[in-house]
């Protein structure tokens, strides 16, 4: 049975971003369960294999001549080329759904699994008979990418059934909080299926790499802090992290902050961010880095931070908690949902750099504790195999009913 996973974004060998990572990991688990899974994304590479998963790159013909402008097919590509910078919710839904339909011309599957409410909100239900949607964007993210109050207008179109989300065989999000939120906004059932970690990729007996610490501190006294989110300052809270570093510079704490998740598509933002680092006077303690394997970043750090202002799930914090690493989180609903019951998760007030610095200072002064029991509990409760099994059951019921 063929299952096509779809994203309007790009997946490469060094893919960055939670949705892209989720798609590869879930595809691997679905394949182990027996499904013939493959991914369709926006890319000029017709066929590639990422971790043995077949990834088909599809750009509709009318957009091919302009693809050379972009290092990566992201929101800028969609806004400028597909939408022509017009972002009225109804037109956006129609144009994005049309783009998706063109991408999937000639792609046959028994079931399609889309990963955005917006880009699959006006599909032809005769052509796409069996499909479900898992949404990875919350209301604040949609407003950030598409314009102020975009989500409210979009949700009204869904509620009035002007758009066609009701034609999907199931609507899903990765958190209970957003399940309730979207269900209320759409007057449609939106179910929660949390994601999780591919535990094979994050072994519980991983070995620490002390070379970076020795490079910066010459001994074992330094504190290496990791912020593993992609560079999106407003959402991911990189500015909060920089301000916390500025505060901590005036304490006895010896530390470095490593920021990863830097892709080619964010070159302009990297330039602006380097200026911000200079403005905060933390150039000597902030390191911008990239990793082919994110596990290597976790091996180098003492603590992971995630000062996000809003988030639909939290893949990076799930990875760090699954490794037993002390993790400092903004107290947003999805993070509370994932991490509240584990002692190696520490919360601070969302948007408050002073609170973040205080929490880091507490961890710096704290005697190292054994997080193994909490780590094991987290791994039991956040295994992506459970997610794959739930989606498999959903696929199975849809296809049985079809026959």
CSV table of C-alpha atoms in Angstrom, one decimal:
chain,number,residue,atom,x,y,z
A,1,UNK,CA,0.0,0.0,0.0
A,2,UNK,CA,1.5,3.3,-1.1
A,3,UNK,CA,1.4,6.3,1.3
A,4,UNK,CA,2.5,9.7,-0.1
A,5,UNK,CA,3.7,12.1,2.6
A,6,UNK,CA,3.7,15.7,1.3
A,7,UNK,CA,5.2,19.1,2.2
A,8,UNK,CA,5.4,22.3,0.2
A,9,UNK,CA,8.9,22.8,1.6
A,10,UNK,CA,12.2,21.2,0.6
A,11,UNK,CA,13.9,18.2,2.1
A,12,UNK,CA,17.6,17.8,1.5
A,13,UNK,CA,20.3,15.5,2.8
A,14,UNK,CA,21.0,18.1,5.6
A,15,UNK,CA,17.4,18.9,6.2
A,16,UNK,CA,16.6,21.5,8.8
A,17,UNK,CA,13.2,22.1,10.5
A,18,UNK,CA,10.8,20.1,12.7
A,19,UNK,CA,8.3,19.2,9.9
A,20,UNK,CA,11.0,17.9,7.6
A,21,UNK,CA,12.6,15.8,10.3
A,22,UNK,CA,9.3,14.5,11.4
A,23,UNK,CA,8.5,13.4,7.8
A,24,UNK,CA,11.7,11.5,7.4
A,25,UNK,CA,11.5,9.8,10.8
A,26,UNK,CA,7.8,8.9,10.5
A,27,UNK,CA,8.3,7.6,7.0
A,28,UNK,CA,11.1,5.3,8.3
A,29,UNK,CA,8.8,3.9,11.0
A,30,UNK,CA,5.8,3.5,8.6
A,31,UNK,CA,8.1,1.6,6.2
A,32,UNK,CA,9.1,-0.8,9.0
A,33,UNK,CA,5.4,-1.4,9.6
A,34,UNK,CA,5.0,-2.4,6.0
A,35,UNK,CA,3.7,0.7,4.2
A,36,UNK,CA,5.4,1.7,0.9
A,37,UNK,CA,6.1,5.3,2.0
A,38,UNK,CA,7.7,8.1,0.0
A,39,UNK,CA,7.8,11.9,0.2
A,40,UNK,CA,6.9,14.6,-2.3
A,41,UNK,CA,8.4,18.1,-1.6
A,42,UNK,CA,9.4,21.2,-3.5
A,43,UNK,CA,12.8,20.6,-5.0
A,44,UNK,CA,14.7,20.7,-8.3
A,45,UNK,CA,16.2,17.3,-7.5
A,46,UNK,CA,13.8,14.8,-9.1
A,47,UNK,CA,14.7,11.8,-6.9
A,48,UNK,CA,16.9,11.4,-3.9
A,49,UNK,CA,17.0,9.1,-0.9
A,50,UNK,CA,17.3,10.6,2.6
A,51,UNK,CA,18.0,7.9,5.2
A,52,UNK,CA,16.7,5.3,2.7
A,53,UNK,CA,13.4,7.2,2.2
A,54,UNK,CA,12.6,8.1,-1.4
A,55,UNK,CA,12.1,11.9,-1.7
A,56,UNK,CA,10.6,13.2,-5.0
A,57,UNK,CA,11.3,16.8,-5.9
A,58,UNK,CA,8.4,18.4,-7.8
A,59,UNK,CA,8.1,22.0,-9.0
A,60,UNK,CA,5.1,22.8,-11.3
A,61,UNK,CA,6.3,23.8,-14.8
A,62,UNK,CA,5.0,27.4,-14.5
A,63,UNK,CA,7.4,28.1,-11.6
A,64,UNK,CA,10.5,26.3,-12.9
A,65,UNK,CA,12.0,29.3,-14.6
A,66,UNK,CA,12.2,31.3,-11.3
A,67,UNK,CA,13.5,28.6,-9.0
A,68,UNK,CA,17.1,29.7,-9.4
A,69,UNK,CA,16.5,32.7,-7.3
A,70,UNK,CA,16.1,30.6,-4.2
A,71,UNK,CA,18.5,28.5,-2.2
A,72,UNK,CA,15.6,26.7,-0.6
A,73,UNK,CA,11.9,26.5,-1.3
A,74,UNK,CA,10.4,28.1,1.8
A,75,UNK,CA,7.8,30.8,2.6
A,76,UNK,CA,9.6,33.4,0.5
A,77,UNK,CA,9.3,31.2,-2.6
A,78,UNK,CA,5.6,30.4,-1.9
A,79,UNK,CA,4.8,34.1,-1.2
A,80,UNK,CA,6.6,35.6,-4.1
A,81,UNK,CA,6.3,33.0,-6.9
A,82,UNK,CA,3.1,31.1,-6.1
A,83,UNK,CA,1.0,33.8,-4.5
A,84,UNK,CA,2.5,36.9,-6.2
A,85,UNK,CA,2.7,38.5,-2.7
A,86,UNK,CA,-1.1,38.5,-2.4
A,87,UNK,CA,-2.0,36.8,0.9
A,88,UNK,CA,-5.7,37.1,1.2
A,89,UNK,CA,-6.7,33.8,3.0
A,90,UNK,CA,-9.1,32.6,0.3
A,91,UNK,CA,-6.8,33.3,-2.6
A,92,UNK,CA,-3.9,31.9,-0.7
A,93,UNK,CA,-5.8,28.7,0.0
A,94,UNK,CA,-6.8,28.3,-3.6
A,95,UNK,CA,-3.3,29.0,-5.0
A,96,UNK,CA,-1.5,26.9,-2.6
A,97,UNK,CA,-3.9,24.0,-3.1
A,98,UNK,CA,-3.5,24.4,-6.8
A,99,UNK,CA,0.3,24.3,-6.5
A,100,UNK,CA,0.0,21.1,-4.4
A,101,UNK,CA,-2.3,19.5,-7.0
A,102,UNK,CA,0.2,20.3,-9.8
A,103,UNK,CA,3.0,18.9,-7.7
A,104,UNK,CA,1.2,15.6,-7.4
A,105,UNK,CA,0.2,15.2,-11.0
A,106,UNK,CA,1.2,11.7,-12.0
A,107,UNK,CA,1.9,10.7,-8.4
A,108,UNK,CA,-0.2,7.7,-7.5
A,109,UNK,CA,-0.8,6.6,-3.9
A,110,UNK,CA,-3.4,4.7,-2.0
A,111,UNK,CA,-3.4,7.5,0.6
A,112,UNK,CA,-2.0,11.0,0.8
A,113,UNK,CA,-0.8,12.5,4.1
A,114,UNK,CA,-0.5,16.3,3.8
A,115,UNK,CA,1.3,18.5,6.4
A,116,UNK,CA,-0.4,21.8,6.3
A,117,UNK,CA,-4.1,22.8,6.8
A,118,UNK,CA,-3.6,25.8,4.5
A,119,UNK,CA,-1.9,24.1,1.5
A,120,UNK,CA,-4.5,21.3,1.5
A,121,UNK,CA,-7.5,23.4,2.3
A,122,UNK,CA,-9.1,23.4,-1.2
A,123,UNK,CA,-8.2,20.1,-2.8
A,124,UNK,CA,-10.3,18.2,-5.3
A,125,UNK,CA,-11.9,15.5,-3.2
A,126,UNK,CA,-12.6,13.3,-6.3
A,127,UNK,CA,-9.0,13.3,-7.3
A,128,UNK,CA,-7.7,13.1,-3.7
A,129,UNK,CA,-10.2,10.6,-2.4
A,130,UNK,CA,-8.2,9.3,0.6
A,131,UNK,CA,-6.2,12.0,2.4
A,132,UNK,CA,-5.5,13.2,5.9
A,133,UNK,CA,-3.8,16.4,7.1
A,134,UNK,CA,-1.4,16.9,10.0
A,135,UNK,CA,-0.9,20.6,10.7
A,136,UNK,CA,2.5,21.9,12.0
A,137,UNK,CA,1.7,25.6,12.2
A,138,UNK,CA,-0.2,27.3,15.0
A,139,UNK,CA,-2.2,30.5,14.7
A,140,UNK,CA,0.8,32.8,15.6
A,141,UNK,CA,3.0,31.1,13.0
A,142,UNK,CA,0.4,31.6,10.3
A,143,UNK,CA,0.1,35.2,11.2
A,144,UNK,CA,3.9,35.6,11.2
A,145,UNK,CA,4.4,34.0,7.8
A,146,UNK,CA,1.2,35.2,6.0
A,147,UNK,CA,0.3,38.5,7.7
A,148,UNK,CA,-1.5,39.9,10.7
A,149,UNK,CA,-4.9,38.3,11.5
A,150,UNK,CA,-4.5,35.9,8.6
A,151,UNK,CA,-5.4,32.9,10.8
A,152,UNK,CA,-8.6,34.4,12.1
A,153,UNK,CA,-9.8,35.1,8.5
A,154,UNK,CA,-8.7,31.6,7.4
A,155,UNK,CA,-10.5,29.9,10.3
A,156,UNK,CA,-13.7,31.8,9.4
A,157,UNK,CA,-13.5,30.5,5.8
A,158,UNK,CA,-13.1,26.9,7.2
A,159,UNK,CA,-16.0,27.3,9.7
A,160,UNK,CA,-18.3,28.6,7.0
A,161,UNK,CA,-17.2,25.6,4.8
A,162,UNK,CA,-16.1,27.9,2.0
A,163,UNK,CA,-12.8,26.0,2.1
A,164,UNK,CA,-12.8,22.2,2.0
A,165,UNK,CA,-11.0,21.0,5.1
A,166,UNK,CA,-14.0,18.9,5.9
A,167,UNK,CA,-13.3,16.7,2.9
A,168,UNK,CA,-10.2,15.3,4.5
A,169,UNK,CA,-10.6,11.9,6.2
A,170,UNK,CA,-9.0,13.3,9.3
A,171,UNK,CA,-7.4,16.4,10.7
A,172,UNK,CA,-4.6,16.2,13.2
A,173,UNK,CA,-2.2,18.3,15.2
A,174,UNK,CA,0.7,17.2,17.5
A,175,UNK,CA,-0.7,18.6,20.8
A,176,UNK,CA,-3.9,18.5,22.9
A,177,UNK,CA,-3.8,22.2,23.4
A,178,UNK,CA,-4.0,22.9,19.7
A,179,UNK,CA,-6.4,20.1,19.1
A,180,UNK,CA,-9.0,22.0,21.3
A,181,UNK,CA,-8.0,25.3,19.8
A,182,UNK,CA,-8.4,24.3,16.1
A,183,UNK,CA,-11.6,22.3,16.8
A,184,UNK,CA,-13.2,25.3,18.3
A,185,UNK,CA,-12.0,27.7,15.6
A,186,UNK,CA,-13.0,25.4,12.7
A,187,UNK,CA,-16.1,23.8,14.2
A,188,UNK,CA,-14.5,20.6,13.0
A,189,UNK,CA,-13.0,17.7,14.9
A,190,UNK,CA,-9.2,18.1,15.0
A,191,UNK,CA,-7.5,15.3,16.9
A,192,UNK,CA,-4.2,15.2,18.8
A,193,UNK,CA,-1.5,12.7,17.9
A,194,UNK,CA,1.8,13.7,19.5
A,195,UNK,CA,5.0,13.1,17.5
A,196,UNK,CA,8.0,11.8,19.4
A,197,UNK,CA,11.6,10.8,19.0
A,198,UNK,CA,13.2,8.1,16.8
A,199,UNK,CA,15.0,6.5,19.7
A,200,UNK,CA,17.5,4.6,17.5
A,201,UNK,CA,18.9,8.0,16.4
A,202,UNK,CA,19.2,9.2,20.0
A,203,UNK,CA,20.8,6.4,22.1
A,204,UNK,CA,20.5,6.6,25.8
A,205,UNK,CA,24.1,5.6,26.3
A,206,UNK,CA,25.6,8.3,24.0
A,207,UNK,CA,29.1,9.5,24.8
A,208,UNK,CA,29.8,13.1,25.7
A,209,UNK,CA,32.3,15.0,23.5
A,210,UNK,CA,34.4,17.3,25.7
A,211,UNK,CA,36.7,18.7,23.0
A,212,UNK,CA,34.7,21.9,22.5
A,213,UNK,CA,34.6,22.6,26.3
A,214,UNK,CA,38.4,22.0,26.5
A,215,UNK,CA,38.9,24.3,23.6
A,216,UNK,CA,37.0,27.2,25.3
A,217,UNK,CA,37.7,26.6,28.9
A,218,UNK,CA,40.8,24.4,29.1
A,219,UNK,CA,39.2,22.3,31.8
A,220,UNK,CA,35.9,20.9,32.8
A,221,UNK,CA,34.5,24.0,34.6
A,222,UNK,CA,32.8,25.7,31.7
A,223,UNK,CA,29.1,25.5,30.8
A,224,UNK,CA,28.1,24.8,27.2
A,225,UNK,CA,24.6,25.9,26.4
A,226,UNK,CA,22.9,24.8,23.2
A,227,UNK,CA,20.0,26.5,21.3
A,228,UNK,CA,19.2,23.9,18.5
A,229,UNK,CA,16.3,25.7,16.8
A,230,UNK,CA,16.3,27.0,13.2
A,231,UNK,CA,17.1,30.7,13.0
A,232,UNK,CA,13.8,32.5,13.3
A,233,UNK,CA,14.4,35.2,15.9
A,234,UNK,CA,10.8,36.3,16.6
A,235,UNK,CA,9.3,32.8,17.0
A,236,UNK,CA,12.3,30.9,18.4
A,237,UNK,CA,13.4,33.6,20.9
A,238,UNK,CA,17.0,33.9,19.9
A,239,UNK,CA,16.9,37.5,21.1
A,240,UNK,CA,15.8,36.3,24.5
A,241,UNK,CA,18.8,34.0,24.6
A,242,UNK,CA,21.2,36.8,23.7
A,243,UNK,CA,19.8,39.1,26.4
A,244,UNK,CA,20.1,36.3,28.9
A,245,UNK,CA,23.8,35.9,27.9
A,246,UNK,CA,24.3,39.6,28.3
A,247,UNK,CA,23.0,39.3,31.9
A,248,UNK,CA,25.1,36.2,32.6
A,249,UNK,CA,28.3,37.9,31.4
A,250,UNK,CA,28.2,39.9,34.7
A,251,UNK,CA,28.2,36.8,36.9
A,252,UNK,CA,30.9,34.3,37.8
A,253,UNK,CA,29.5,31.8,35.3
A,254,UNK,CA,31.9,30.6,32.6
A,255,UNK,CA,29.8,29.6,29.5
A,256,UNK,CA,29.4,29.5,25.8
A,257,UNK,CA,26.1,29.6,23.8
A,258,UNK,CA,26.1,27.4,20.7
A,259,UNK,CA,23.3,28.3,18.2
A,260,UNK,CA,22.6,25.8,15.4
A,261,UNK,CA,20.0,25.4,12.7
A,262,UNK,CA,21.6,27.7,10.2
A,263,UNK,CA,20.5,27.0,6.6
A,264,UNK,CA,21.4,28.6,3.3
A,265,UNK,CA,17.9,30.0,3.1
A,266,UNK,CA,18.5,32.1,6.2
A,267,UNK,CA,21.7,33.9,5.0
A,268,UNK,CA,20.0,37.4,5.2
A,269,UNK,CA,18.7,36.7,8.7
A,270,UNK,CA,22.2,35.4,9.7
A,271,UNK,CA,23.7,38.8,8.7
A,272,UNK,CA,21.1,40.6,10.8
A,273,UNK,CA,21.5,38.2,13.7
A,274,UNK,CA,25.3,38.7,13.7
A,275,UNK,CA,24.6,42.4,14.1
A,276,UNK,CA,22.3,41.7,17.0
A,277,UNK,CA,25.0,39.6,18.7
A,278,UNK,CA,27.3,42.5,18.4
A,279,UNK,CA,24.7,44.9,19.8
A,280,UNK,CA,24.3,42.7,22.9
A,281,UNK,CA,28.1,42.6,23.2
A,282,UNK,CA,28.2,38.8,23.4
A,283,UNK,CA,30.4,38.1,20.4
A,284,UNK,CA,33.0,36.4,22.6
A,285,UNK,CA,30.5,33.8,24.0
A,286,UNK,CA,28.0,33.1,21.2
A,287,UNK,CA,29.0,30.5,18.5
A,288,UNK,CA,27.0,30.0,15.3
A,289,UNK,CA,27.4,26.5,14.2
A,290,UNK,CA,25.8,23.8,12.0
A,291,UNK,CA,25.7,20.0,12.4
A,292,UNK,CA,25.1,17.3,9.8
A,293,UNK,CA,23.9,15.1,12.7
A,294,UNK,CA,22.1,17.0,15.6
A,295,UNK,CA,23.2,14.3,18.0
A,296,UNK,CA,26.7,15.7,17.8
A,297,UNK,CA,25.5,19.0,19.1
A,298,UNK,CA,23.8,17.3,22.0
A,299,UNK,CA,27.0,15.4,22.8
A,300,UNK,CA,28.8,18.7,23.2
A,301,UNK,CA,26.5,20.5,25.6
A,302,UNK,CA,25.6,20.6,29.3
A,303,UNK,CA,22.2,22.2,28.9
A,304,UNK,CA,19.7,22.8,26.0
A,305,UNK,CA,17.5,25.9,26.0
A,306,UNK,CA,14.4,26.7,24.0
A,307,UNK,CA,13.1,30.2,24.6
A,308,UNK,CA,10.3,29.9,22.0
A,309,UNK,CA,7.5,32.4,22.1
A,310,UNK,CA,5.1,29.9,20.5
A,311,UNK,CA,5.4,26.4,19.2
A,312,UNK,CA,3.1,23.7,17.8
A,313,UNK,CA,5.0,20.8,19.3
A,314,UNK,CA,8.7,20.8,20.3
A,315,UNK,CA,10.9,18.2,18.5
A,316,UNK,CA,14.3,19.6,19.7
A,317,UNK,CA,13.3,19.6,23.3
A,318,UNK,CA,11.9,16.1,23.0
A,319,UNK,CA,15.3,15.0,21.6
A,320,UNK,CA,17.2,16.6,24.5
A,321,UNK,CA,14.9,15.3,27.1
A,322,UNK,CA,15.1,11.8,25.6
A,323,UNK,CA,18.9,12.0,26.1
A,324,UNK,CA,18.5,13.0,29.8
A,325,UNK,CA,20.0,16.5,29.1
A,326,UNK,CA,19.0,19.4,31.4
A,327,UNK,CA,16.5,21.4,29.3
A,328,UNK,CA,15.3,25.0,30.0
A,329,UNK,CA,12.0,25.9,28.4
A,330,UNK,CA,9.7,28.8,28.0
A,331,UNK,CA,6.4,28.0,29.8
A,332,UNK,CA,4.3,27.9,26.7
A,333,UNK,CA,1.3,25.4,26.6
A,334,UNK,CA,2.9,22.8,24.2
A,335,UNK,CA,6.1,22.6,26.2
A,336,UNK,CA,4.2,22.2,29.5
A,337,UNK,CA,2.2,19.4,27.8
A,338,UNK,CA,5.4,17.6,26.7
A,339,UNK,CA,7.7,18.2,29.7
A,340,UNK,CA,5.9,19.1,32.9
A,341,UNK,CA,6.4,15.7,34.5
A,342,UNK,CA,10.1,15.4,34.2
A,343,UNK,CA,12.7,16.7,36.6
A,344,UNK,CA,15.3,17.5,34.0
A,345,UNK,CA,12.8,20.0,32.3
A,346,UNK,CA,13.0,23.5,33.8
A,347,UNK,CA,10.6,26.3,32.9
A,348,UNK,CA,10.9,30.1,32.8
A,349,UNK,CA,8.4,32.8,32.1
A,350,UNK,CA,7.9,33.2,28.3
A,351,UNK,CA,9.7,36.2,26.9
A,352,UNK,CA,11.6,37.0,30.1
A,353,UNK,CA,15.5,36.9,29.6
A,354,UNK,CA,16.1,37.6,33.2
A,355,UNK,CA,14.1,34.5,34.2
A,356,UNK,CA,16.1,32.5,31.7
A,357,UNK,CA,19.4,33.7,33.0
A,358,UNK,CA,18.3,32.9,36.6
A,359,UNK,CA,17.3,29.4,35.6
A,360,UNK,CA,20.7,28.8,33.9
A,361,UNK,CA,22.6,30.2,36.9
A,362,UNK,CA,20.7,27.7,39.1
A,363,UNK,CA,21.8,24.8,36.9
A,364,UNK,CA,25.4,26.1,36.8
A,365,UNK,CA,25.5,26.1,40.6
A,366,UNK,CA,23.6,22.8,41.0
A,367,UNK,CA,25.4,19.5,41.7
A,368,UNK,CA,24.9,17.3,38.7
A,369,UNK,CA,22.0,14.9,39.2
A,370,UNK,CA,21.3,11.6,37.7
A,371,UNK,CA,18.4,12.0,35.2
A,372,UNK,CA,18.4,8.4,34.0
A,373,UNK,CA,15.0,7.5,35.5
A,374,UNK,CA,13.3,10.6,34.1
A,375,UNK,CA,15.0,10.0,30.8
A,376,UNK,CA,13.7,6.4,30.6
A,377,UNK,CA,10.2,7.6,31.4
A,378,UNK,CA,10.4,10.3,28.8
A,379,UNK,CA,11.6,7.8,26.2
A,380,UNK,CA,8.7,5.4,27.1
A,381,UNK,CA,6.2,8.2,26.7
A,382,UNK,CA,7.6,9.9,23.6
A,383,UNK,CA,8.6,7.1,21.2
A,384,UNK,CA,7.8,8.0,17.5
A,385,UNK,CA,6.9,4.3,17.0
A,386,UNK,CA,3.7,5.0,18.9
A,387,UNK,CA,2.9,7.9,16.5
A,388,UNK,CA,3.6,5.7,13.5
A,389,UNK,CA,1.3,3.0,14.9
A,390,UNK,CA,-1.5,5.5,15.4
A,391,UNK,CA,-1.2,6.8,11.9
A,392,UNK,CA,-1.0,3.3,10.6
A,393,UNK,CA,-4.3,2.4,12.3
A,394,UNK,CA,-5.9,5.6,10.7
A,395,UNK,CA,-4.6,4.7,7.2
A,396,UNK,CA,-5.8,1.1,7.7
A,397,UNK,CA,-9.4,2.1,8.7
A,398,UNK,CA,-9.7,4.5,5.8
A,399,UNK,CA,-8.5,2.0,3.2
A,400,UNK,CA,-10.7,-0.8,4.7
A,401,UNK,CA,-13.8,1.4,4.6
A,402,UNK,CA,-12.8,2.3,1.0
A,403,UNK,CA,-12.9,-1.4,0.0
